[in-house]
mmCIF file of C-alpha atoms and ligand atoms in Angstrom:
data_model
loop_
_atom_site.group_PDB
_atom_site.id
_atom_site.type_symbol
_atom_site.label_atom_id
_atom_site.label_comp_id
_atom_site.label_asym_id
_atom_site.label_seq_id
_atom_site.Cartn_x
_atom_site.Cartn_y
_atom_site.Cartn_z
ATOM 1 C CA MET A 2 2.520 23.608 -11.450
ATOM 2 C CA ARG A 3 3.508 20.390 -9.766
ATOM 3 C CA LYS A 4 0.705 18.645 -7.901
ATOM 4 C CA ILE A 5 1.044 17.817 -4.216
ATOM 5 C CA LEU A 6 1.353 14.095 -3.467
ATOM 6 C CA VAL A 7 0.726 12.713 -0.003
ATOM 7 C CA ALA A 8 1.787 9.068 0.406
ATOM 8 C CA GLY A 9 1.320 7.000 3.551
ATOM 9 C CA ASN A 10 4.078 4.551 4.393
ATOM 10 C CA TRP A 11 2.483 2.161 6.861
ATOM 11 C CA LYS A 12 5.824 0.365 7.474
ATOM 12 C CA LEU A 13 5.477 -2.882 9.457
ATOM 13 C CA ASN A 14 2.022 -2.117 10.831
ATOM 14 C CA GLY A 15 -1.457 -3.402 10.230
ATOM 15 C CA SER A 16 -3.726 -6.391 9.993
ATOM 16 C CA LEU A 17 -6.702 -7.336 7.841
ATOM 17 C CA ALA A 18 -8.985 -5.469 10.251
ATOM 18 C CA ASP A 19 -6.689 -2.405 10.442
ATOM 19 C CA THR A 20 -6.391 -2.190 6.653
ATOM 20 C CA GLU A 21 -10.150 -2.234 6.241
ATOM 21 C CA LYS A 22 -10.677 0.388 8.947
ATOM 22 C CA LEU A 23 -7.873 2.705 7.853
ATOM 23 C CA ILE A 24 -8.668 2.648 4.148
ATOM 24 C CA GLY A 25 -12.376 3.013 4.950
ATOM 25 C CA GLY A 26 -11.599 6.059 7.071
ATOM 26 C CA VAL A 27 -9.401 7.644 4.428
ATOM 27 C CA LEU A 28 -11.950 7.076 1.662
ATOM 28 C CA ALA A 29 -14.718 8.558 3.830
ATOM 29 C CA GLY A 30 -12.825 11.850 4.032
ATOM 30 C CA MET A 31 -11.539 12.057 0.477
ATOM 31 C CA ASP A 32 -14.242 14.530 -0.581
ATOM 32 C CA GLN A 33 -12.373 17.163 1.482
ATOM 33 C CA VAL A 34 -9.113 16.495 -0.363
ATOM 34 C CA GLN A 35 -9.183 18.665 -3.435
ATOM 35 C CA ALA A 36 -5.614 19.573 -4.246
ATOM 36 C CA ALA A 37 -3.547 16.496 -3.485
ATOM 37 C CA ASP A 38 -2.875 13.146 -5.062
ATOM 38 C CA VAL A 39 -3.062 10.528 -2.331
ATOM 39 C CA ALA A 40 -1.456 7.088 -2.018
ATOM 40 C CA VAL A 41 -1.169 4.430 0.670
ATOM 41 C CA CYS A 42 1.615 1.860 0.957
ATOM 42 C CA PRO A 43 0.533 -1.100 3.123
ATOM 43 C CA PRO A 44 2.716 -4.151 3.826
ATOM 44 C CA TYR A 45 2.798 -6.728 0.995
ATOM 45 C CA PRO A 46 0.216 -9.183 2.397
ATOM 46 C CA TYR A 47 -2.464 -6.488 2.504
ATOM 47 C CA LEU A 48 -1.987 -5.198 -1.045
ATOM 48 C CA ALA A 49 -4.683 -7.432 -2.530
ATOM 49 C CA GLN A 50 -7.147 -6.377 0.150
ATOM 50 C CA ALA A 51 -6.211 -2.717 -0.293
ATOM 51 C CA GLN A 52 -6.540 -3.020 -4.068
ATOM 52 C CA GLY A 53 -10.123 -4.214 -3.601
ATOM 53 C CA LEU A 54 -10.978 -1.507 -1.078
ATOM 54 C CA LEU A 55 -9.482 1.271 -3.223
ATOM 55 C CA ALA A 56 -11.074 0.160 -6.498
ATOM 56 C CA GLY A 57 -12.730 3.077 -8.246
ATOM 57 C CA SER A 58 -11.412 5.607 -5.709
ATOM 58 C CA ALA A 59 -8.992 8.498 -6.148
ATOM 59 C CA VAL A 60 -6.459 6.927 -3.769
ATOM 60 C CA SER A 61 -3.519 5.118 -5.354
ATOM 61 C CA LEU A 62 -1.777 2.045 -4.038
ATOM 62 C CA GLY A 63 1.938 1.659 -3.443
ATOM 63 C CA ALA A 64 4.305 -0.916 -1.981
ATOM 64 C CA GLN A 65 7.134 -0.302 0.471
ATOM 65 C CA ASP A 66 9.895 -2.168 -1.346
ATOM 66 C CA VAL A 67 10.571 -4.164 -4.507
ATOM 67 C CA SER A 68 13.070 -6.729 -5.693
ATOM 68 C CA ASP A 69 15.795 -5.779 -8.124
ATOM 69 C CA GLN A 70 14.955 -9.094 -9.847
ATOM 70 C CA VAL A 71 11.959 -10.053 -11.959
ATOM 71 C CA SER A 72 11.651 -13.784 -11.249
ATOM 72 C CA GLY A 73 13.643 -16.855 -10.346
ATOM 73 C CA ALA A 74 15.421 -18.316 -7.340
ATOM 74 C CA PHE A 75 15.284 -15.265 -5.060
ATOM 75 C CA THR A 76 13.601 -16.487 -1.883
ATOM 76 C CA GLY A 77 11.551 -13.861 -0.126
ATOM 77 C CA GLU A 78 11.607 -11.335 -2.940
ATOM 78 C CA VAL A 79 8.607 -9.619 -4.570
ATOM 79 C CA SER A 80 8.979 -8.272 -8.099
ATOM 80 C CA ALA A 81 7.648 -5.158 -9.792
ATOM 81 C CA PRO A 82 5.381 -7.105 -12.190
ATOM 82 C CA MET A 83 3.811 -8.825 -9.164
ATOM 83 C CA LEU A 84 3.152 -5.472 -7.499
ATOM 84 C CA LYS A 85 1.722 -4.142 -10.737
ATOM 85 C CA GLU A 86 -0.661 -7.082 -10.865
ATOM 86 C CA PHE A 87 -1.993 -6.069 -7.452
ATOM 87 C CA GLY A 88 -2.763 -2.556 -8.628
ATOM 88 C CA CYS A 89 0.314 -0.760 -7.331
ATOM 89 C CA ARG A 90 1.177 2.524 -8.967
ATOM 90 C CA TYR A 91 4.047 3.469 -6.667
ATOM 91 C CA VAL A 92 6.813 1.687 -4.823
ATOM 92 C CA ILE A 93 9.167 3.127 -2.205
ATOM 93 C CA VAL A 94 12.861 2.377 -2.834
ATOM 94 C CA GLY A 95 15.861 3.182 -0.693
ATOM 95 C CA HIS A 96 13.978 4.064 2.474
ATOM 96 C CA SER A 97 16.521 4.840 5.189
ATOM 97 C CA GLU A 98 15.256 1.884 7.223
ATOM 98 C CA ARG A 99 16.127 -0.432 4.299
ATOM 99 C CA ARG A 100 19.478 1.267 3.867
ATOM 100 C CA ALA A 101 20.415 1.174 7.560
ATOM 101 C CA LEU A 102 18.767 -2.015 8.852
ATOM 102 C CA TYR A 103 19.010 -4.214 5.757
ATOM 103 C CA CYS A 104 22.316 -2.964 4.353
ATOM 104 C CA GLU A 105 20.857 -1.710 1.067
ATOM 105 C CA ASP A 106 23.436 0.574 -0.533
ATOM 106 C CA ASP A 107 23.145 3.219 -3.234
ATOM 107 C CA GLU A 108 23.846 0.823 -6.122
ATOM 108 C CA PHE A 109 21.354 -1.780 -4.906
ATOM 109 C CA THR A 110 18.750 0.955 -4.450
ATOM 110 C CA ALA A 111 19.462 2.167 -7.980
ATOM 111 C CA ARG A 112 18.849 -1.362 -9.313
ATOM 112 C CA LYS A 113 15.536 -1.502 -7.434
ATOM 113 C CA PHE A 114 14.596 1.875 -8.895
ATOM 114 C CA ALA A 115 15.333 0.593 -12.400
ATOM 115 C CA ALA A 116 13.426 -2.647 -11.766
ATOM 116 C CA ALA A 117 10.413 -0.691 -10.523
ATOM 117 C CA GLN A 118 10.313 1.443 -13.669
ATOM 118 C CA ALA A 119 10.890 -1.545 -15.937
ATOM 119 C CA GLY A 120 7.842 -3.124 -14.306
ATOM 120 C CA GLY A 121 5.698 -0.059 -14.924
ATOM 121 C CA LEU A 122 5.760 1.333 -11.380
ATOM 122 C CA THR A 123 6.621 4.847 -10.265
ATOM 123 C CA PRO A 124 9.477 4.604 -7.770
ATOM 124 C CA ILE A 125 9.501 6.896 -4.739
ATOM 125 C CA LEU A 126 13.241 7.242 -4.214
ATOM 126 C CA CYS A 127 14.138 8.093 -0.614
ATOM 127 C CA VAL A 128 17.253 10.077 0.163
ATOM 128 C CA GLY A 129 18.417 11.732 3.356
ATOM 129 C CA GLU A 130 21.210 12.208 5.828
ATOM 130 C CA THR A 131 21.720 10.912 9.359
ATOM 131 C CA LEU A 132 22.089 13.289 12.308
ATOM 132 C CA GLU A 133 25.817 12.633 12.339
ATOM 133 C CA GLU A 134 26.074 13.545 8.654
ATOM 134 C CA ARG A 135 24.081 16.751 9.190
ATOM 135 C CA GLU A 136 26.329 17.694 12.100
ATOM 136 C CA GLN A 137 29.351 17.095 9.871
ATOM 137 C CA ASP A 138 27.741 19.453 7.370
ATOM 138 C CA ILE A 139 27.767 16.827 4.602
ATOM 139 C CA THR A 140 23.997 16.666 3.990
ATOM 140 C CA GLU A 141 24.303 17.826 0.390
ATOM 141 C CA SER A 142 27.071 15.419 -0.549
ATOM 142 C CA VAL A 143 25.186 12.477 1.012
ATOM 143 C CA VAL A 144 21.960 13.318 -0.802
ATOM 144 C CA ALA A 145 23.864 13.956 -4.049
ATOM 145 C CA ARG A 146 25.591 10.563 -3.787
ATOM 146 C CA GLN A 147 22.255 8.783 -3.227
ATOM 147 C CA LEU A 148 20.657 10.592 -6.155
ATOM 148 C CA ASP A 149 23.631 10.246 -8.483
ATOM 149 C CA ALA A 150 23.655 6.442 -8.146
ATOM 150 C CA VAL A 151 20.178 6.340 -9.665
ATOM 151 C CA ILE A 152 21.031 8.868 -12.373
ATOM 152 C CA ALA A 153 24.189 6.923 -13.252
ATOM 153 C CA LEU A 154 22.223 3.725 -13.817
ATOM 154 C CA SER A 155 18.944 5.006 -15.277
ATOM 155 C CA GLY A 156 19.761 8.463 -16.635
ATOM 156 C CA VAL A 157 18.318 11.760 -15.451
ATOM 157 C CA GLU A 158 15.297 11.368 -17.756
ATOM 158 C CA ALA A 159 14.184 8.429 -15.605
ATOM 159 C CA LEU A 160 13.324 10.927 -12.870
ATOM 160 C CA GLU A 161 10.493 12.197 -15.047
ATOM 161 C CA ASN A 162 8.578 9.052 -14.096
ATOM 162 C CA ALA A 163 9.634 9.008 -10.483
ATOM 163 C CA VAL A 164 9.136 10.762 -7.187
ATOM 164 C CA ILE A 165 11.964 11.774 -4.861
ATOM 165 C CA ALA A 166 11.412 11.816 -1.103
ATOM 166 C CA TYR A 167 13.821 13.749 1.078
ATOM 167 C CA GLU A 168 13.681 12.113 4.489
ATOM 168 C CA PRO A 169 16.292 13.290 6.989
ATOM 169 C CA VAL A 170 16.928 10.186 9.100
ATOM 170 C CA TRP A 171 17.002 12.234 12.320
ATOM 171 C CA ALA A 172 13.438 13.405 11.670
ATOM 172 C CA ILE A 173 11.918 9.960 11.027
ATOM 173 C CA GLY A 174 9.713 8.742 13.845
ATOM 174 C CA THR A 175 11.330 11.153 16.275
ATOM 175 C CA GLY A 176 8.689 13.879 16.341
ATOM 176 C CA LYS A 177 11.543 16.204 15.447
ATOM 177 C CA THR A 178 10.621 17.513 12.042
ATOM 178 C CA ALA A 179 12.992 19.507 9.868
ATOM 179 C CA THR A 180 11.958 23.145 9.812
ATOM 180 C CA PRO A 181 10.282 24.169 6.553
ATOM 181 C CA GLU A 182 13.426 26.218 5.829
ATOM 182 C CA GLN A 183 15.783 23.275 6.447
ATOM 183 C CA ALA A 184 13.651 21.024 4.245
ATOM 184 C CA GLN A 185 13.261 23.625 1.508
ATOM 185 C CA ALA A 186 17.036 24.145 1.380
ATOM 186 C CA VAL A 187 17.670 20.464 0.664
ATOM 187 C CA HIS A 188 14.744 20.218 -1.774
ATOM 188 C CA GLU A 189 16.129 23.206 -3.649
ATOM 189 C CA PHE A 190 19.536 21.551 -3.718
ATOM 190 C CA ILE A 191 18.055 18.319 -5.116
ATOM 191 C CA ARG A 192 16.045 20.124 -7.788
ATOM 192 C CA GLY A 193 19.076 22.207 -8.682
ATOM 193 C CA ARG A 194 21.215 19.122 -9.105
ATOM 194 C CA VAL A 195 18.638 17.568 -11.433
ATOM 195 C CA ALA A 196 18.290 20.908 -13.273
ATOM 196 C CA GLY A 197 22.028 20.900 -13.912
ATOM 197 C CA LEU A 198 21.435 17.823 -16.063
ATOM 198 C CA ASN A 199 17.939 18.459 -17.393
ATOM 199 C CA ALA A 200 15.910 21.553 -16.516
ATOM 200 C CA GLY A 201 12.663 20.125 -17.859
ATOM 201 C CA VAL A 202 12.873 17.043 -15.655
ATOM 202 C CA ALA A 203 13.764 19.179 -12.623
ATOM 203 C CA GLU A 204 10.681 21.314 -13.172
ATOM 204 C CA LYS A 205 8.418 18.260 -13.299
ATOM 205 C CA VAL A 206 9.773 15.895 -10.636
ATOM 206 C CA GLN A 207 7.808 15.839 -7.382
ATOM 207 C CA ILE A 208 10.045 16.059 -4.319
ATOM 208 C CA LEU A 209 8.274 14.970 -1.126
ATOM 209 C CA TYR A 210 9.396 15.674 2.412
ATOM 210 C CA GLY A 211 9.240 12.893 5.002
ATOM 211 C CA GLY A 212 10.011 12.919 8.719
ATOM 212 C CA SER A 213 7.439 13.581 11.455
ATOM 213 C CA VAL A 214 4.948 15.292 9.150
ATOM 214 C CA LYS A 215 1.735 15.956 11.082
ATOM 215 C CA PRO A 216 -1.472 17.861 10.291
ATOM 216 C CA ASP A 217 -0.158 20.889 12.202
ATOM 217 C CA ASN A 218 3.140 21.245 10.326
ATOM 218 C CA ALA A 219 2.047 20.106 6.857
ATOM 219 C CA VAL A 220 0.638 23.453 5.679
ATOM 220 C CA GLU A 221 3.896 25.259 6.281
ATOM 221 C CA LEU A 222 6.014 22.500 4.754
ATOM 222 C CA PHE A 223 3.839 22.147 1.653
ATOM 223 C CA GLY A 224 3.870 25.933 1.249
ATOM 224 C CA LYS A 225 7.554 25.901 0.353
ATOM 225 C CA PRO A 226 8.282 26.215 -3.368
ATOM 226 C CA ASP A 227 10.243 22.963 -3.757
ATOM 227 C CA ILE A 228 8.226 20.790 -1.369
ATOM 228 C CA ASP A 229 5.646 18.900 -3.407
ATOM 229 C CA GLY A 230 4.010 16.855 -0.681
ATOM 230 C CA GLY A 231 4.908 14.342 1.977
ATOM 231 C CA LEU A 232 5.843 10.748 2.664
ATOM 232 C CA ILE A 233 4.071 10.055 5.922
ATOM 233 C CA GLY A 234 4.929 7.352 8.457
ATOM 234 C CA GLY A 235 3.285 7.440 11.885
ATOM 235 C CA ALA A 236 0.563 9.915 10.991
ATOM 236 C CA SER A 237 -0.562 7.754 8.056
ATOM 237 C CA LEU A 238 -1.809 5.107 10.481
ATOM 238 C CA LYS A 239 -4.698 7.266 11.696
ATOM 239 C CA ALA A 240 -7.221 8.231 9.019
ATOM 240 C CA GLU A 241 -7.961 11.558 10.702
ATOM 241 C CA ASP A 242 -4.300 12.610 10.850
ATOM 242 C CA PHE A 243 -3.550 11.382 7.349
ATOM 243 C CA LEU A 244 -6.566 13.264 5.969
ATOM 244 C CA GLY A 245 -5.505 16.341 7.928
ATOM 245 C CA ILE A 246 -2.186 16.228 6.082
ATOM 246 C CA CYS A 247 -3.883 15.624 2.720
ATOM 247 C CA THR A 248 -6.153 18.628 3.213
ATOM 248 C CA ALA A 249 -3.135 20.803 4.057
ATOM 249 C CA ALA A 250 -2.460 20.692 0.344
ATOM 250 C CA ASN A 251 -5.745 22.562 -0.257
ATOM 251 C CA GLN A 252 -4.298 25.725 1.258
HETATM 252 P P1 13P B 8 7.376 9.413 10.324
HETATM 253 O O1 13P B 8 6.322 10.231 9.619
HETATM 254 O O2 13P B 8 6.805 8.424 11.291
HETATM 255 O O3 13P B 8 8.448 10.261 10.894
HETATM 256 O O4 13P B 8 8.073 8.500 9.185
HETATM 257 C C1 13P B 8 8.505 9.088 8.023
HETATM 258 C C2 13P B 8 8.873 8.023 7.069
HETATM 259 O O5 13P B 8 9.838 7.299 7.280
HETATM 260 C C3 13P B 8 8.039 7.847 5.870
HETATM 261 O O6 13P B 8 8.641 6.999 4.952
#
């Protein structure tokens, strides 16, 4: 049985005060969260603070992005070993906002994925189609292309120490979530593609759904056989909502 993972992607939100309040609120409710692994991904400057607040707790820390480089003349970059030093277990790579707004393509994302693993982090690889691509009925080929770039560089076995997040771009921040059936269909496709290369890895890899997950739709989503949790944006910024999603995994 794969465990449910609920990860909060705070995106470009927060402050020292917000980080303290939000993490405090999440930790206060963690006794109700029995079935899920939980992680939070604050912006870089708050990682050290979050590391301190989370010390000794069951909540893991993640970052939202990572450099494909380890060190050197790469102004503005943050490397996997640096994130590791601040207690990160996870790092998100290839989020659709990075792909669309910062021109990060499949190959660049694959290099970030490899750099994350080389630095001892578990990458959360985001894949997903735009509304236009869904309407053109090319969702599967888009997701396959995004996944295949990583497999081509790192090998399918690399997915054993990774998490995949299916995030349809049209469902992110729109309040328009994919139906559990729509999400399950793509998750099944992803797992099937991995299984075609290595059945053991496919059985183990957690595939999260992301896109307007809320406490009231999480139970149904997480109930689907190939949905192993969620990558949560907006609802991860309120402790009560985030905990509501984490406890959905109990059912
Ligand atoms: P929302 O939950 O705000 O739709 O964001 C999803 C997301 O992009 C998580 O990475």
